[in-house]
mmCIF file of C-alpha atoms in Angstrom:
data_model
loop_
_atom_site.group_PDB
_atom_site.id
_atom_site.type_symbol
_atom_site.label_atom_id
_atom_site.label_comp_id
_atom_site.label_asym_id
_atom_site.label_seq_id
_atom_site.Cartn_x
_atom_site.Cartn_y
_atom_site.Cartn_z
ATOM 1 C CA UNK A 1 0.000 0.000 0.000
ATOM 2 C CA UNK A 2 1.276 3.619 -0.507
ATOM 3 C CA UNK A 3 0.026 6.829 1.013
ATOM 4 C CA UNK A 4 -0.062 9.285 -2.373
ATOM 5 C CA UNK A 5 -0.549 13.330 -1.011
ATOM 6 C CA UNK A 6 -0.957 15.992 -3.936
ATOM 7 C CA UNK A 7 0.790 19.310 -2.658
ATOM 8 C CA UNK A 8 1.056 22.733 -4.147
ATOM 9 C CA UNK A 9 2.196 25.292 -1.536
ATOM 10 C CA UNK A 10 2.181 23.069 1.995
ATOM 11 C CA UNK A 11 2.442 24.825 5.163
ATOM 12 C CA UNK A 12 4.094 22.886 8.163
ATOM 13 C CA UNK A 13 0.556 21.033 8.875
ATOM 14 C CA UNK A 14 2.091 18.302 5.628
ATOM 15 C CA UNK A 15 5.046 17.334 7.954
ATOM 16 C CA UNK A 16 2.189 17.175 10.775
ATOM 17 C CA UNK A 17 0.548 14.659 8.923
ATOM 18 C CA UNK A 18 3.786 12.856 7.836
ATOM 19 C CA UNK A 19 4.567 12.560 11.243
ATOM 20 C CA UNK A 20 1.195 11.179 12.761
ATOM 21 C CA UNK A 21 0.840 8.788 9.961
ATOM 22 C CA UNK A 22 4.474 7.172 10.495
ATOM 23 C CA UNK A 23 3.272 6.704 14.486
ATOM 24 C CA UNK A 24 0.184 4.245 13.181
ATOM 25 C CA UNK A 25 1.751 2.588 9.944
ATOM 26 C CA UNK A 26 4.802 1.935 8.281
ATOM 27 C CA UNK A 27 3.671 2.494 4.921
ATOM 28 C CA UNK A 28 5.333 4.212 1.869
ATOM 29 C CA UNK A 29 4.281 8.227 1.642
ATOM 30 C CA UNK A 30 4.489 9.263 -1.892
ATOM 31 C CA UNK A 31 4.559 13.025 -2.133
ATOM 32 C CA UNK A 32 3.855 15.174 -5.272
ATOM 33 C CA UNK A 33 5.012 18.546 -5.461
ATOM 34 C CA UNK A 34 2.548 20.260 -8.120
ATOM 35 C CA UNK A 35 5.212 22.897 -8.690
ATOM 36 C CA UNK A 36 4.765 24.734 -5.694
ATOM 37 C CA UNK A 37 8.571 26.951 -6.128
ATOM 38 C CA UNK A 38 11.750 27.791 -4.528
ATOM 39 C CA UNK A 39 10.213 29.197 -1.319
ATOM 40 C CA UNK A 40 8.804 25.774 -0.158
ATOM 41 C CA UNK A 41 11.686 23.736 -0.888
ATOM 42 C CA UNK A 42 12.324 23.231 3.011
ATOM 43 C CA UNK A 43 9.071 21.829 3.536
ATOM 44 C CA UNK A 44 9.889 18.809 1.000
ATOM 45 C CA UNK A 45 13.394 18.100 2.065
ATOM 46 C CA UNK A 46 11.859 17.874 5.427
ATOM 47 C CA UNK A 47 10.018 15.100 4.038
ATOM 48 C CA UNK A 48 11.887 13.627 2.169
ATOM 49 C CA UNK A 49 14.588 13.155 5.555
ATOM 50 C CA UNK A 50 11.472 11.618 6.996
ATOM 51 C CA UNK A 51 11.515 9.031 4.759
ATOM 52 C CA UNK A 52 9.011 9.765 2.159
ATOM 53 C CA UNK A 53 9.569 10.060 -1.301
ATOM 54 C CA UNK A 54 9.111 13.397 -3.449
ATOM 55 C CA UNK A 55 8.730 13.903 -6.400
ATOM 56 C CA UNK A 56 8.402 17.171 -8.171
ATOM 57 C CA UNK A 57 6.557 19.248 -11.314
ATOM 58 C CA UNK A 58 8.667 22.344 -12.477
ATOM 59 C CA UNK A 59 5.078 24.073 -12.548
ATOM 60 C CA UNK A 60 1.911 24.343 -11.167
ATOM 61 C CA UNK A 61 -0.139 21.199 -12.999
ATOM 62 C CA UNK A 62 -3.324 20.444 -10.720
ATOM 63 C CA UNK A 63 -4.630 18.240 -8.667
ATOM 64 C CA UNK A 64 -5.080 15.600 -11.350
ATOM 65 C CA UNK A 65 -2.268 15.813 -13.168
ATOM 66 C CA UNK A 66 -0.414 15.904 -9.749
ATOM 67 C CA UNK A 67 -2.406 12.321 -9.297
ATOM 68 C CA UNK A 68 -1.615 10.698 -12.224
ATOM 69 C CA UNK A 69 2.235 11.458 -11.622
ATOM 70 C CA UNK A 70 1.505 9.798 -8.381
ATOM 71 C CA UNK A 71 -0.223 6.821 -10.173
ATOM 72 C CA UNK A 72 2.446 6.027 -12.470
ATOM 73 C CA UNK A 73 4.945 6.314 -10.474
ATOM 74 C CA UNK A 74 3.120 3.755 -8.389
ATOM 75 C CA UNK A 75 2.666 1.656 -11.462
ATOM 76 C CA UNK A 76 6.574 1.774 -12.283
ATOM 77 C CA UNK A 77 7.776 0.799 -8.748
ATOM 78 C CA UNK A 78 5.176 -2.414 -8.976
ATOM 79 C CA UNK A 79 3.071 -1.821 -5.612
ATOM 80 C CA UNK A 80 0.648 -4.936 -5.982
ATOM 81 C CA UNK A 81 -1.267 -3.665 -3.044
ATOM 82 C CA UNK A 82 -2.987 -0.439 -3.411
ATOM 83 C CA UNK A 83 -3.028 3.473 -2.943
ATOM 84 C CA UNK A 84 -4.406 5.292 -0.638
ATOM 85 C CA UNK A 85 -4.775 9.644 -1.605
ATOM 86 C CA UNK A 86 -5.128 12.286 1.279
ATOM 87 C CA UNK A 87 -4.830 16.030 0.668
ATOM 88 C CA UNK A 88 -1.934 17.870 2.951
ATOM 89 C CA UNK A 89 -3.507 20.355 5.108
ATOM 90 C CA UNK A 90 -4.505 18.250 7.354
ATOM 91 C CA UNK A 91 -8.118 17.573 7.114
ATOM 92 C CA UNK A 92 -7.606 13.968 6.953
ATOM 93 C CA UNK A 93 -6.591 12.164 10.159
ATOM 94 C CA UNK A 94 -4.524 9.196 10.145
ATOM 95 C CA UNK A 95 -6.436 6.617 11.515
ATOM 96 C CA UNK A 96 -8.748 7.207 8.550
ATOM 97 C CA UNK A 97 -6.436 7.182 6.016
ATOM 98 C CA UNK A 98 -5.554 3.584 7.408
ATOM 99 C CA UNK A 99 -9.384 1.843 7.379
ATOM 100 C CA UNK A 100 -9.884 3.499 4.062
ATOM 101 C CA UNK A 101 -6.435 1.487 3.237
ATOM 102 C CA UNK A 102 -7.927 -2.074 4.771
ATOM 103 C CA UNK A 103 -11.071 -1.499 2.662
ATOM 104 C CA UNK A 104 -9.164 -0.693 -0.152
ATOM 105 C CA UNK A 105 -7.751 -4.717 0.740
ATOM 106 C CA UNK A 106 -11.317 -5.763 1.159
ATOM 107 C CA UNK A 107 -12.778 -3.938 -2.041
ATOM 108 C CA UNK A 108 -10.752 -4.596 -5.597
ATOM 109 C CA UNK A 109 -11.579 -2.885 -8.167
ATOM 110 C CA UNK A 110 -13.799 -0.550 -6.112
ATOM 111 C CA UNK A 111 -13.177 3.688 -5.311
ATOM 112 C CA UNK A 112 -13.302 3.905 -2.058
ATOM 113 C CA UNK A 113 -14.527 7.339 -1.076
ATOM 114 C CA UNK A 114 -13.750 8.532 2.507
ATOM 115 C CA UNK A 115 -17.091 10.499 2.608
ATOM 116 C CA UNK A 116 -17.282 13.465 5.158
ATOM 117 C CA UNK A 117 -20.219 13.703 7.718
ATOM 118 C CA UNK A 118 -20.317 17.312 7.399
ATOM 119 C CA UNK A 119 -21.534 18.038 10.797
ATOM 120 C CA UNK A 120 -20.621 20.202 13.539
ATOM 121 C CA UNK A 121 -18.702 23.592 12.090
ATOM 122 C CA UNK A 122 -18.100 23.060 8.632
ATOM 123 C CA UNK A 123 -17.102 25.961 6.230
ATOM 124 C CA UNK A 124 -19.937 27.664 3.956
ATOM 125 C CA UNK A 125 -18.558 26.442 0.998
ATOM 126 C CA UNK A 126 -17.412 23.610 1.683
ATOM 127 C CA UNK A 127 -21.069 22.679 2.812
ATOM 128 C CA UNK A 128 -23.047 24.473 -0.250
ATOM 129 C CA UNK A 129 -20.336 23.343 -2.859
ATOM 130 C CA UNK A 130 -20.597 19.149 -1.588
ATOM 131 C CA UNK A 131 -24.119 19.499 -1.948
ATOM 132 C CA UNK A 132 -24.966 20.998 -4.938
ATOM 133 C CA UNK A 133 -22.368 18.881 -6.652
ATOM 134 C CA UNK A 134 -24.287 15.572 -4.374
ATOM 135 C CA UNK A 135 -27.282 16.831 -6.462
ATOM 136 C CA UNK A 136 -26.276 17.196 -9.170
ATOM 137 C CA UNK A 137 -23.949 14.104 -9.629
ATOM 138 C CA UNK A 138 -27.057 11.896 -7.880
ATOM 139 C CA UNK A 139 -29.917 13.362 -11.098
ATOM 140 C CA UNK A 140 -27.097 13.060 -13.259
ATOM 141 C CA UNK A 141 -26.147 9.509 -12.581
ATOM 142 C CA UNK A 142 -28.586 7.996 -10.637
ATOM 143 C CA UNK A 143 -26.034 6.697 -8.297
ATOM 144 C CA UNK A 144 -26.365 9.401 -5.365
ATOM 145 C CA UNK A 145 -22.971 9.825 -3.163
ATOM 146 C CA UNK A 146 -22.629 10.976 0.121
ATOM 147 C CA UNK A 147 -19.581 13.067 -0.663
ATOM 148 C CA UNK A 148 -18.462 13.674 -4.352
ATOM 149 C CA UNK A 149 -15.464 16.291 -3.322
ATOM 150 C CA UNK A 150 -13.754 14.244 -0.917
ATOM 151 C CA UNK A 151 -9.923 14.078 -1.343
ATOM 152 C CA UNK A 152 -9.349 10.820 0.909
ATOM 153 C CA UNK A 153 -9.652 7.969 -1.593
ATOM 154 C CA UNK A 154 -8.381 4.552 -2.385
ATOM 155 C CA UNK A 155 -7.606 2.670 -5.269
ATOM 156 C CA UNK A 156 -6.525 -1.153 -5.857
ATOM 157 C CA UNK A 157 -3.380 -1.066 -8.094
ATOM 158 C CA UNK A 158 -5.592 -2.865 -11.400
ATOM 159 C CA UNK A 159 -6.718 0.834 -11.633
ATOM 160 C CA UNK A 160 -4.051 2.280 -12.164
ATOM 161 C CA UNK A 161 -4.242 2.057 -15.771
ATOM 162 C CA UNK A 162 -7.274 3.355 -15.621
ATOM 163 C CA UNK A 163 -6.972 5.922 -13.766
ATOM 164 C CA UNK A 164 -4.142 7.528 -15.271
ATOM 165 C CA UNK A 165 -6.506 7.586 -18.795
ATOM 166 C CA UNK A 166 -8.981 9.719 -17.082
ATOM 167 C CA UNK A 167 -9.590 13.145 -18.561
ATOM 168 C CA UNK A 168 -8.765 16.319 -16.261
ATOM 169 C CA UNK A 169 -6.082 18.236 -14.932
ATOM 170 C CA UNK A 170 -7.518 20.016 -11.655
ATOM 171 C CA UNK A 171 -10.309 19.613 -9.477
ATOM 172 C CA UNK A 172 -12.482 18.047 -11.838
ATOM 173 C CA UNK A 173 -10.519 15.164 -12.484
ATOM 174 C CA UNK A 174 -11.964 13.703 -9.345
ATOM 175 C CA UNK A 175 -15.203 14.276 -10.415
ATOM 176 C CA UNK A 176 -14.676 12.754 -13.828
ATOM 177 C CA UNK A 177 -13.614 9.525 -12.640
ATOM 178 C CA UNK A 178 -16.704 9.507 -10.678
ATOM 179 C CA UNK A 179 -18.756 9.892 -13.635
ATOM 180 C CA UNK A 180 -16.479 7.086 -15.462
ATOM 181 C CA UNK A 181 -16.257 4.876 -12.841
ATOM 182 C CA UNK A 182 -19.166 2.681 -13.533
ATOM 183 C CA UNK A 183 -19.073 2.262 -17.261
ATOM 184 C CA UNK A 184 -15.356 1.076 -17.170
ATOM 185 C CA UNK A 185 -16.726 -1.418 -14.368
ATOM 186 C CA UNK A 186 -15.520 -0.179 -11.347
ATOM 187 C CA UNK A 187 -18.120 0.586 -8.187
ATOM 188 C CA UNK A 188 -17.958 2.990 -5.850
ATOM 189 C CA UNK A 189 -18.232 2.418 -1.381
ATOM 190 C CA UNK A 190 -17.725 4.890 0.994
ATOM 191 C CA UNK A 191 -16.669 4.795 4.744
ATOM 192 C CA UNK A 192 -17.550 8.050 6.878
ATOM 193 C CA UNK A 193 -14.588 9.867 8.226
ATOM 194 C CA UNK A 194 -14.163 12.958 10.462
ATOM 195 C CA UNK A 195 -12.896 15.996 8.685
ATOM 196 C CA UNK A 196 -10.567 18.941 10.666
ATOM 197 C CA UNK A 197 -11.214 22.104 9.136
ATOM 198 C CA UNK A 198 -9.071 24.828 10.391
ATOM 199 C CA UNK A 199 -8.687 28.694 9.584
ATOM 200 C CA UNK A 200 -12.113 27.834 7.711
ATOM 201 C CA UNK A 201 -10.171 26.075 5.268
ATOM 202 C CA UNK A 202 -8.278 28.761 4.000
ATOM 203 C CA UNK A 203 -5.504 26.838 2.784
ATOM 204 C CA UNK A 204 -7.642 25.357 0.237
ATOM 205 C CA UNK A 205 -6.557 25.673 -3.093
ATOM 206 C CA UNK A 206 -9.803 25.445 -4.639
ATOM 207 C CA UNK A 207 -10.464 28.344 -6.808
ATOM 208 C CA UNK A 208 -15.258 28.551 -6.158
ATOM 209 C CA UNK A 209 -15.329 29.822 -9.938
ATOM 210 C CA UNK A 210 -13.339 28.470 -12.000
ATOM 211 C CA UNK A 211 -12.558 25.029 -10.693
ATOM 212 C CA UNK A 212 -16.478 24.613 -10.219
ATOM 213 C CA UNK A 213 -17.063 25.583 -13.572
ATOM 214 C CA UNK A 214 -14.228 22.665 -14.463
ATOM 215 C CA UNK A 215 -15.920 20.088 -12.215
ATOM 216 C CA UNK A 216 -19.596 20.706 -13.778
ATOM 217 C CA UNK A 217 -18.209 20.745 -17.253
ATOM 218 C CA UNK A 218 -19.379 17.486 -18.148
ATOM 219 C CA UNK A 219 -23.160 18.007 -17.131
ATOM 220 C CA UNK A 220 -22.358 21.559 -19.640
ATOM 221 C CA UNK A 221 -21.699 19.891 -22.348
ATOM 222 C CA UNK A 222 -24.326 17.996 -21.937
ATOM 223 C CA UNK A 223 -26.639 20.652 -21.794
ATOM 224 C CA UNK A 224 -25.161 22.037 -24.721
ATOM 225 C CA UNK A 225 -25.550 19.517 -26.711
ATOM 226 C CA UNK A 226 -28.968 19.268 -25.693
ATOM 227 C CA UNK A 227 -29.736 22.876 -26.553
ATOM 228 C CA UNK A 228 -28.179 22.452 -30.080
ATOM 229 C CA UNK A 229 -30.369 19.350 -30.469
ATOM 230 C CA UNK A 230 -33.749 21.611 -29.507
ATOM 231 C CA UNK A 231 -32.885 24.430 -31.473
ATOM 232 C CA UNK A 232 -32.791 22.424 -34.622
ATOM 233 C CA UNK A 233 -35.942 20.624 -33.698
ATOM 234 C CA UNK A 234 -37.519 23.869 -33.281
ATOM 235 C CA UNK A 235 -36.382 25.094 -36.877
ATOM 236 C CA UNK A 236 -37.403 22.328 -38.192
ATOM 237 C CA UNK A 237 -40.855 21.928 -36.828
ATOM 238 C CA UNK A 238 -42.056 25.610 -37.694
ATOM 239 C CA UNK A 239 -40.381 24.770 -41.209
ATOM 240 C CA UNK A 240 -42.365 21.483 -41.584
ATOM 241 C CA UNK A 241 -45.188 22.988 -40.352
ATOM 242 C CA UNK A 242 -45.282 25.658 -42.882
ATOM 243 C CA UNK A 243 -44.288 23.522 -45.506
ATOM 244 C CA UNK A 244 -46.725 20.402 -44.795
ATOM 245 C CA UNK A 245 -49.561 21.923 -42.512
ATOM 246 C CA UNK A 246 -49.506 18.949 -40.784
ATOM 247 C CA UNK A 247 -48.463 18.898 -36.727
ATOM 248 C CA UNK A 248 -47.454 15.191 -36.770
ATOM 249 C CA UNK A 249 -45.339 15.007 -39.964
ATOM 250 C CA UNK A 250 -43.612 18.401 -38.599
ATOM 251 C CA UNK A 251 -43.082 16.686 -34.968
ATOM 252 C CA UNK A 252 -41.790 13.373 -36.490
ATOM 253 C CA UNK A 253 -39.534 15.066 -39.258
ATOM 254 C CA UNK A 254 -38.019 17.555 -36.890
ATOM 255 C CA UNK A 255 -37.756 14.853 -34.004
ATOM 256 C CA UNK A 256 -35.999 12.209 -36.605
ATOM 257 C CA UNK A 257 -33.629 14.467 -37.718
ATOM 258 C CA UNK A 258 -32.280 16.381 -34.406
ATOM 259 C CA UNK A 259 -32.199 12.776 -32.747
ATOM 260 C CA UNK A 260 -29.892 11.709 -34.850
ATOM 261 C CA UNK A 261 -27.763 14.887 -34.279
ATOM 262 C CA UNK A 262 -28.035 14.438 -30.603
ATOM 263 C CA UNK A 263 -27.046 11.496 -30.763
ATOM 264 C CA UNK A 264 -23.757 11.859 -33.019
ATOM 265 C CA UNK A 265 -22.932 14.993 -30.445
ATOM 266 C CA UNK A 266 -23.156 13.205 -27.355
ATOM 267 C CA UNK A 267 -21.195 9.996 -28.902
ATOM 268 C CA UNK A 268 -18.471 12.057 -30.001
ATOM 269 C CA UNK A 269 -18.531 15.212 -27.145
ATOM 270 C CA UNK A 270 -19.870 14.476 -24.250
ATOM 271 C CA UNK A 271 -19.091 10.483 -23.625
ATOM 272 C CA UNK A 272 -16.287 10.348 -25.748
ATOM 273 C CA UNK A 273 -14.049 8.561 -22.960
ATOM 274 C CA UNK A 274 -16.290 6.202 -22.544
ATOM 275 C CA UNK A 275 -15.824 4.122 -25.686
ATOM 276 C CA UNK A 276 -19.596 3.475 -26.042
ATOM 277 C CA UNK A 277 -20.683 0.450 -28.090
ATOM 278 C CA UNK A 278 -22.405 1.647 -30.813
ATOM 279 C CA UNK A 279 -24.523 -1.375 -31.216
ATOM 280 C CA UNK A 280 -25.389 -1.208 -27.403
ATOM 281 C CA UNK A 281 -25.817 2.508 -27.311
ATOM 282 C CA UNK A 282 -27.874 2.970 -30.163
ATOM 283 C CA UNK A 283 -30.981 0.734 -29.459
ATOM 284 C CA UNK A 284 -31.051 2.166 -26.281
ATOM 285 C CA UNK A 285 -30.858 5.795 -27.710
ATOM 286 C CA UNK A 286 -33.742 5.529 -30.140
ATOM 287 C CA UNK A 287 -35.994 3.658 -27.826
ATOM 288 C CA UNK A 288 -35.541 6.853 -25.702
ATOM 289 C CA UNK A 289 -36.042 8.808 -28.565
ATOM 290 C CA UNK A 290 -39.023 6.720 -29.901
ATOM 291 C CA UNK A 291 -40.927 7.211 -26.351
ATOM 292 C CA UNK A 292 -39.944 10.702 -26.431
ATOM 293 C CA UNK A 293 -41.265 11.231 -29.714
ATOM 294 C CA UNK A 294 -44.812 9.905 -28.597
ATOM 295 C CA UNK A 295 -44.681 11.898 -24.945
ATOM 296 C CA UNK A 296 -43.405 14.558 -27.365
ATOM 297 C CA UNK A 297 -46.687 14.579 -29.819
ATOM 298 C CA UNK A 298 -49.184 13.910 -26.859
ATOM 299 C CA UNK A 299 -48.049 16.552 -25.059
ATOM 300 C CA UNK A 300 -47.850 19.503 -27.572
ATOM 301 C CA UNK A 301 -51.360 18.484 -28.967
ATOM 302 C CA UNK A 302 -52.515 18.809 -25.501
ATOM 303 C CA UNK A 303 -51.562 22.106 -25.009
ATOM 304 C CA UNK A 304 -51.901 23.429 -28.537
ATOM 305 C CA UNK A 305 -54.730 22.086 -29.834
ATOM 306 C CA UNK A 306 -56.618 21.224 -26.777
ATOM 307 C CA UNK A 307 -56.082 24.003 -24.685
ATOM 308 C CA UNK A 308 -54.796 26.573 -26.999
ATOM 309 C CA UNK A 309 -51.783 27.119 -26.006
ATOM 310 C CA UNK A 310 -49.646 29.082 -28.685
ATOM 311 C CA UNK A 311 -47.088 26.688 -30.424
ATOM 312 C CA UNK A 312 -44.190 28.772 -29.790
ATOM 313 C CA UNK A 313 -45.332 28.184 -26.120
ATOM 314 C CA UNK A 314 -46.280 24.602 -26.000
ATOM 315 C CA UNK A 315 -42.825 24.063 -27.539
ATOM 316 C CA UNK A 316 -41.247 25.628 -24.861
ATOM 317 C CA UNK A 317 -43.540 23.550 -22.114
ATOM 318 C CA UNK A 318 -42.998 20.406 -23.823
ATOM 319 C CA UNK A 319 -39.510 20.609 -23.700
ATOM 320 C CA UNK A 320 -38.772 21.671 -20.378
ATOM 321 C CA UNK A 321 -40.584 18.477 -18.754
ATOM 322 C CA UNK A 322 -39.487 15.603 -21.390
ATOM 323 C CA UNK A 323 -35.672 17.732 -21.174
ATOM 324 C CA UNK A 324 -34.910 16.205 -17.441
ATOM 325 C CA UNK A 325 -36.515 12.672 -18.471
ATOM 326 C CA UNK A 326 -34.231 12.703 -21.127
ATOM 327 C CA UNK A 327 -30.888 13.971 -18.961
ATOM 328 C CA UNK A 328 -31.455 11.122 -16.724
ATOM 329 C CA UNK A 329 -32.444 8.405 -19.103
ATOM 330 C CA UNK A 330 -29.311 8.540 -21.117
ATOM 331 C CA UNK A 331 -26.493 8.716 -18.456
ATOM 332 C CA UNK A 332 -28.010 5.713 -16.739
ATOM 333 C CA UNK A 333 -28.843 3.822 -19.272
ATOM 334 C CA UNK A 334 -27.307 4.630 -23.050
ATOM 335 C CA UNK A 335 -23.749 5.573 -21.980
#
């Protein structure tokens, strides 16, 4: 087993941790330095005349490119056992890292997520960010998490492959390997842990914007490609419409052909590391569209012709409700 801790900037609460860890365990620390200069170069020699290994990036790379060096080097050195990754301000306490360790033993082929019980004083957002992204990540996937933001994970060394393939530099690398984790096979089980925030987490490197806007990406792109999809069905349905006066050849038409764009763009865009199987994928994705497509008609003659709505309008209805069947429908099922 080896002990992997991303650092950019440590203060001396990383040699704290170095310390109480080599009072309960005897196991390898593997430190990264993401590139964190000349003035903290005391810090690592510190640790490395502890006993740990360093190594070093001659920038600043993120988290998860900071990982991945960890991974391979992990991979190169031949660890059959496992890895075990704790952030280095402290917030993780030792005797956690270790039983996330023995289930990491117990568990192959599993991420083990040490998930935070967020209770007691817990920093703003820290609180807000874990559960929007718990939201989120739960509609998204259908596989709801207690804590998708931890930093206290483990990892058998048959994932190591793996996990070094996963997109992302920063933050949301974490995140994407959550959202890959179960079509390359792997499951997820978390053990609750105790989390020390001090200073209100100020040395956290997490940047609220930008890095959040990095970790939601892949539900963006989603939505973009979604939006794309409805705008062309809309152009096409007024078009067929004016060219056919019929409301069921324009709904069909304009359905047939933005499916099949929606389709190709979420293939290609926004599961792209997932390899789908075409032959699997498919079937799935035009059932969904095929019930869509009747949900689709019912719906906008209800409100149109039925009630009256305006077209324009009923359009806009329509979509919004079948819009969060269909978000949810193809990340558990099609990709």
């Amino acid at each position: 087993m080896t002990i992997l801790i991303p650092s950019y900037e440590p203060d001396e609460r990383l040699l704290g941790l170095i310390h109480d860890l080599q009072e309960v365990t005897d196991t390898p620390i593997l430190i990264v330095d993401d590139g964190s200069g000349d003035k903290y170069n005391g810090i690592f020699q510190s640790a490395r005349a502890a006993g740990c290994t360093v190594l070093s990036h001659d920038g600043n790379k993120g988290k998860g490119t900071a990982l991945k060096t960890g991974f391979d080097y992990i991979k190169r050195t031949g660890d059959t056992d496992g890895v075990v990754c704790a952030d280095s301000d402290g917030q993780h306490l030792p005797h956690d890292i270790m039983r996330i360790a023995q289930t990491v033993r117990t568990h192959r082929r599993h991420i083990v997520l040490g998930s935070r019980r967020f209770t007691g004083k817990v920093p703003l957002r820290s609180r807000f960010g874990n559960s929007a992204t718990r939201m989120v990540f739960a509609y998204a996937t259908g596989a709801p998490i207690q804590d998708t933001q931890t930093g206290l994970r483990g990892y058998s060394t048959d994932m190591l492959d793996w996990l070094c393939r996963v997109p992302g530099e920063r933050f949301e690398y974490e995140m994407n390997m959550l959202l890959a984790s179960k079509p390359a096979g792997y499951a997820t089980v978390e053990v609750p842990i105790d989390t020390v925030y001090l200073d209100d987490n100020k040395s956290s490197h997490f940047r609220p914007l930008a890095d959040s806007a990095r970790i939601y990406f892949p539900f963006l792109k989603f939505g973009a490609s979604s939006v794309l999809s409805a705008v062309l069905d809309f152009v096409l349905l007024f078009l067929l419409q004016w060219m056919t006066s019929n409301l069921l050849v324009a709904v069909v038409g304009a359905r047939v052909v933005s499916s099949a764009f929606n389709y190709a763009m979420n293939r290609k865009y926004v599961f792209s590391g997932k390899h789908t199987n075409t032959r699997r994928s498919l079937p799935r994705y035009y059932a969904l569209a095929v019930t869509i497509l009747i949900f689709n008609y019912v719906l906008l003659y209800s409100f149109h012709e039925t009630i009256g709505i305006p077209l324009f309008a009923s359009k806009l209805l329509t979509e919004g409700m079948l819009f969060l069947f269909s978000f949810w429908w193809q990340r558990r099922f099609v990709y």
